[in-house]
Amino acid sequence: MTHTDRPTCIICPRPLWDTEQHRYACRPCERRIADHLDQLPDLVHDLHGLLTPGSGRGLDGPRARVSSEPKAPIRLDILDRIAAATATLDSWLADWHDHLEWAPPSYRADPLTEAAAALRTNLPWAVEKHAAVDDFAREIAELHSDATGFLDPARRARRIGHCPAPATDDPTQACGAVLRYVPGATTVTCRWCGTVWDAIDLGAALALGALSRQVA
């Protein structure tokens, strides 16, 4: 079997090694998902400090003094991300339990942290047996990216161009969805078609596309 004939990871375009060919996803993608699951509970819990303007602790000092003025309204965009994180993890854990013919998941105190831990524990099963692990990886990466962007605006996803992958309904055309890059990330995922790009390869592809349009 040649390199180009190897089956590929369904999350990224990398060919699977001989020792990975019983899997849906490669080991680097598994490690990235595991890191996101490990970090996500703390990130989401930190978002609670941003629910109201001025409620967070400053970088250089203690919390501001209490004001007699009415409190600012809760930031619904952050509240939505907090709720989405718990709902997404719970939904995936229930799906995995169903595939494994286990009883529905239950939680003792903190559904977010407990669901993340359970998903992390069973991730080795998912990368080998769950055909939708690419959808799972994409949703977890989006939650991680959104939370990181709120907490550290310097790492907020930035628009970098349009996805050059073949469209799912017409392979002769490009997907064309807007791509966003999180500073420091090694990959970029198209939220429309699900293609995962190596950041360096994608940069080269976008630059080549721009050059071709200029020449034309």
Short mmCIF file of C-alpha atoms in Angstrom, two decimals:
data_model
loop_
_atom_site.label_atom_id
_atom_site.label_comp_id
_atom_site.label_asym_id
_atom_site.label_seq_id
_atom_site.Cartn_x
_atom_site.Cartn_y
_atom_site.Cartn_z
CA MET A 1 0.00 0.00 0.00
CA THR A 2 1.44 3.39 -0.95
CA HIS A 3 1.31 6.47 1.23
CA THR A 4 -1.52 7.95 -0.87
CA ASP A 5 -3.52 4.71 -0.65
CA ARG A 6 -3.61 4.72 3.14
CA PRO A 7 -7.00 5.35 4.80
CA THR A 8 -7.07 8.80 6.36
CA CYS A 9 -8.17 10.18 9.71
CA ILE A 10 -11.77 11.39 9.44
CA ILE A 11 -10.90 14.47 11.53
CA CYS A 12 -7.80 15.65 9.68
CA PRO A 13 -6.39 14.73 6.25
CA ARG A 14 -3.39 12.82 7.58
CA PRO A 15 -3.04 9.18 6.44
CA LEU A 16 -3.36 6.63 9.24
CA TRP A 17 -0.28 4.61 10.09
CA ASP A 18 -0.38 0.81 9.97
CA THR A 19 -0.93 0.72 13.74
CA GLU A 20 -3.86 3.17 13.45
CA GLN A 21 -5.88 1.60 10.66
CA HIS A 22 -8.41 0.08 13.04
CA ARG A 23 -9.28 3.63 14.12
CA TYR A 24 -11.42 6.44 12.73
CA ALA A 25 -9.04 9.11 14.02
CA CYS A 26 -5.28 9.45 14.28
CA ARG A 27 -3.46 9.72 17.61
CA PRO A 28 -2.57 13.44 17.26
CA CYS A 29 -6.28 14.24 16.82
CA GLU A 30 -7.10 12.06 19.83
CA ARG A 31 -4.57 13.98 21.92
CA ARG A 32 -6.02 17.31 20.79
CA ILE A 33 -9.56 16.25 21.73
CA ALA A 34 -8.29 15.00 25.10
CA ASP A 35 -6.58 18.34 25.77
CA HIS A 36 -9.77 20.23 24.93
CA LEU A 37 -11.82 18.02 27.25
CA ASP A 38 -9.28 18.45 30.04
CA GLN A 39 -9.31 22.25 29.70
CA LEU A 40 -12.95 22.93 28.90
CA PRO A 41 -14.49 22.73 32.42
CA ASP A 42 -12.07 25.32 33.86
CA LEU A 43 -12.52 27.58 30.82
CA VAL A 44 -16.31 27.48 31.08
CA HIS A 45 -16.26 28.01 34.84
CA ASP A 46 -14.06 31.07 34.28
CA LEU A 47 -16.69 32.45 31.89
CA HIS A 48 -19.01 32.95 34.86
CA GLY A 49 -16.74 35.84 35.91
CA LEU A 50 -17.61 37.64 32.67
CA LEU A 51 -21.38 37.32 32.86
CA THR A 52 -21.80 40.95 33.97
CA PRO A 53 -19.52 43.82 32.89
CA GLY A 54 -17.06 44.66 35.66
CA SER A 55 -17.67 41.44 37.57
CA GLY A 56 -14.28 39.93 36.78
CA ARG A 57 -11.10 40.40 38.78
CA GLY A 58 -8.69 42.85 37.15
CA LEU A 59 -5.22 41.85 36.05
CA ASP A 60 -3.49 44.33 38.38
CA GLY A 61 -5.60 44.39 41.49
CA PRO A 62 -8.57 43.22 43.56
CA ARG A 63 -12.22 43.31 42.56
CA ALA A 64 -13.60 46.82 42.11
CA ARG A 65 -15.57 48.36 45.00
CA VAL A 66 -19.29 47.73 45.16
CA SER A 67 -21.34 50.42 43.44
CA SER A 68 -24.82 51.60 44.42
CA GLU A 69 -25.73 51.88 40.74
CA PRO A 70 -28.00 49.19 39.20
CA LYS A 71 -26.15 46.13 37.99
CA ALA A 72 -25.50 45.80 34.29
CA PRO A 73 -27.57 43.17 32.49
CA ILE A 74 -26.15 39.67 32.13
CA ARG A 75 -24.22 39.08 28.91
CA LEU A 76 -26.45 36.68 27.04
CA ASP A 77 -23.72 35.68 24.57
CA ILE A 78 -21.59 34.29 27.39
CA LEU A 79 -24.58 32.74 29.16
CA ASP A 80 -25.40 30.99 25.89
CA ARG A 81 -21.86 29.57 25.63
CA ILE A 82 -21.98 28.29 29.22
CA ALA A 83 -25.30 26.56 28.62
CA ALA A 84 -24.17 25.20 25.25
CA ALA A 85 -21.05 23.64 26.76
CA THR A 86 -22.98 21.63 29.35
CA ALA A 87 -25.71 20.67 26.88
CA THR A 88 -23.23 19.57 24.21
CA LEU A 89 -21.15 17.40 26.53
CA ASP A 90 -24.25 15.86 28.09
CA SER A 91 -25.73 15.11 24.65
CA TRP A 92 -22.57 13.39 23.44
CA LEU A 93 -22.17 11.39 26.63
CA ALA A 94 -25.78 10.19 26.31
CA ASP A 95 -25.06 9.22 22.70
CA TRP A 96 -21.98 7.22 23.70
CA HIS A 97 -23.90 5.47 26.49
CA ASP A 98 -26.58 4.54 23.96
CA HIS A 99 -23.98 3.09 21.57
CA LEU A 100 -22.44 1.09 24.39
CA GLU A 101 -25.88 -0.01 25.64
CA TRP A 102 -25.26 1.57 29.03
CA ALA A 103 -27.82 3.29 31.24
CA PRO A 104 -28.25 7.05 30.58
CA PRO A 105 -25.58 9.17 32.29
CA SER A 106 -26.25 10.69 35.70
CA TYR A 107 -24.33 13.32 37.64
CA ARG A 108 -23.55 13.86 41.30
CA ALA A 109 -22.86 17.61 41.41
CA ASP A 110 -21.32 19.26 38.33
CA PRO A 111 -22.64 17.93 34.99
CA LEU A 112 -20.08 19.88 32.94
CA THR A 113 -17.00 18.58 34.76
CA GLU A 114 -18.35 15.06 35.18
CA ALA A 115 -19.44 14.75 31.53
CA ALA A 116 -16.07 16.04 30.32
CA ALA A 117 -14.26 13.52 32.53
CA ALA A 118 -16.44 10.63 31.33
CA LEU A 119 -15.94 11.59 27.67
CA ARG A 120 -12.20 11.87 28.26
CA THR A 121 -12.11 8.41 29.84
CA ASN A 122 -14.01 6.81 26.95
CA LEU A 123 -12.28 8.74 24.16
CA PRO A 124 -10.05 5.75 23.18
CA TRP A 125 -13.25 3.79 22.45
CA ALA A 126 -14.75 6.63 20.41
CA VAL A 127 -11.76 7.12 18.10
CA GLU A 128 -11.91 3.41 17.27
CA LYS A 129 -15.64 2.67 17.22
CA HIS A 130 -17.72 5.85 16.79
CA ALA A 131 -18.23 6.87 13.16
CA ALA A 132 -19.24 10.41 14.16
CA VAL A 133 -16.14 11.16 16.21
CA ASP A 134 -15.28 13.88 13.67
CA ASP A 135 -18.52 15.73 14.54
CA PHE A 136 -17.71 15.30 18.22
CA ALA A 137 -14.18 16.68 17.74
CA ARG A 138 -15.49 19.69 15.81
CA GLU A 139 -18.11 20.60 18.41
CA ILE A 140 -15.67 20.27 21.30
CA ALA A 141 -13.09 22.38 19.43
CA GLU A 142 -15.71 25.08 18.80
CA LEU A 143 -16.65 25.22 22.49
CA HIS A 144 -12.98 25.42 23.45
CA SER A 145 -12.30 28.14 20.86
CA ASP A 146 -15.32 30.22 21.90
CA ALA A 147 -14.45 30.07 25.60
CA THR A 148 -10.80 30.89 24.95
CA GLY A 149 -11.79 33.83 22.74
CA PHE A 150 -14.00 35.35 25.45
CA LEU A 151 -11.36 34.94 28.16
CA ASP A 152 -8.40 36.05 26.03
CA PRO A 153 -9.48 38.38 23.19
CA ALA A 154 -5.98 38.17 21.69
CA ARG A 155 -6.75 34.52 20.88
CA ARG A 156 -10.21 35.17 19.45
CA ALA A 157 -10.78 33.49 16.10
CA ARG A 158 -10.03 35.75 13.13
CA ARG A 159 -11.43 35.56 9.62
CA ILE A 160 -8.70 34.46 7.20
CA GLY A 161 -10.49 33.55 3.98
CA HIS A 162 -12.83 31.03 2.39
CA CYS A 163 -12.60 27.24 2.54
CA PRO A 164 -11.00 25.84 -0.65
CA ALA A 165 -12.11 22.24 0.00
CA PRO A 166 -14.42 20.67 -2.59
CA ALA A 167 -18.10 21.35 -1.88
CA THR A 168 -19.98 18.32 -0.57
CA ASP A 169 -22.82 18.71 -3.09
CA ASP A 170 -20.61 19.66 -6.08
CA PRO A 171 -16.94 18.58 -5.90
CA THR A 172 -16.12 20.79 -8.90
CA GLN A 173 -16.79 23.85 -6.74
CA ALA A 174 -15.07 25.06 -3.58
CA CYS A 175 -16.91 24.93 -0.25
CA GLY A 176 -16.46 28.71 0.11
CA ALA A 177 -17.44 28.96 3.79
CA VAL A 178 -15.68 31.59 5.90
CA LEU A 179 -12.65 30.21 7.74
CA ARG A 180 -11.54 31.53 11.12
CA TYR A 181 -8.14 30.99 12.71
CA VAL A 182 -7.37 31.02 16.43
CA PRO A 183 -3.90 32.53 16.98
CA GLY A 184 -1.47 29.81 18.00
CA ALA A 185 -3.58 26.93 16.69
CA THR A 186 -1.96 24.34 14.42
CA THR A 187 -5.17 23.49 12.56
CA VAL A 188 -8.19 25.30 11.11
CA THR A 189 -11.59 23.59 10.89
CA CYS A 190 -14.27 24.60 8.40
CA ARG A 191 -17.49 24.81 10.39
CA TRP A 192 -19.52 24.15 7.25
CA CYS A 193 -17.94 21.13 5.55
CA GLY A 194 -15.89 19.88 8.51
CA THR A 195 -12.55 19.83 6.68
CA VAL A 196 -9.59 20.16 9.06
CA TRP A 197 -6.61 21.99 7.59
CA ASP A 198 -3.04 22.12 8.77
CA ALA A 199 -2.59 25.85 9.38
CA ILE A 200 0.59 26.07 7.30
CA ASP A 201 -0.88 24.09 4.39
CA LEU A 202 -4.04 26.18 4.47
CA GLY A 203 -2.04 29.41 4.44
CA ALA A 204 -0.21 28.22 1.35
CA ALA A 205 -3.47 27.16 -0.35
CA LEU A 206 -5.15 30.50 0.38
CA ALA A 207 -2.10 32.43 -0.85
CA LEU A 208 -2.00 30.37 -4.04
CA GLY A 209 -5.70 30.98 -4.62
CA ALA A 210 -5.27 34.71 -4.17
CA LEU A 211 -2.34 34.73 -6.60
CA SER A 212 -4.34 32.79 -9.19
CA ARG A 213 -7.18 35.32 -8.97
CA GLN A 214 -4.74 38.19 -9.46
CA VAL A 215 -3.24 36.56 -12.54
CA ALA A 216 -6.67 35.86 -13.99
#
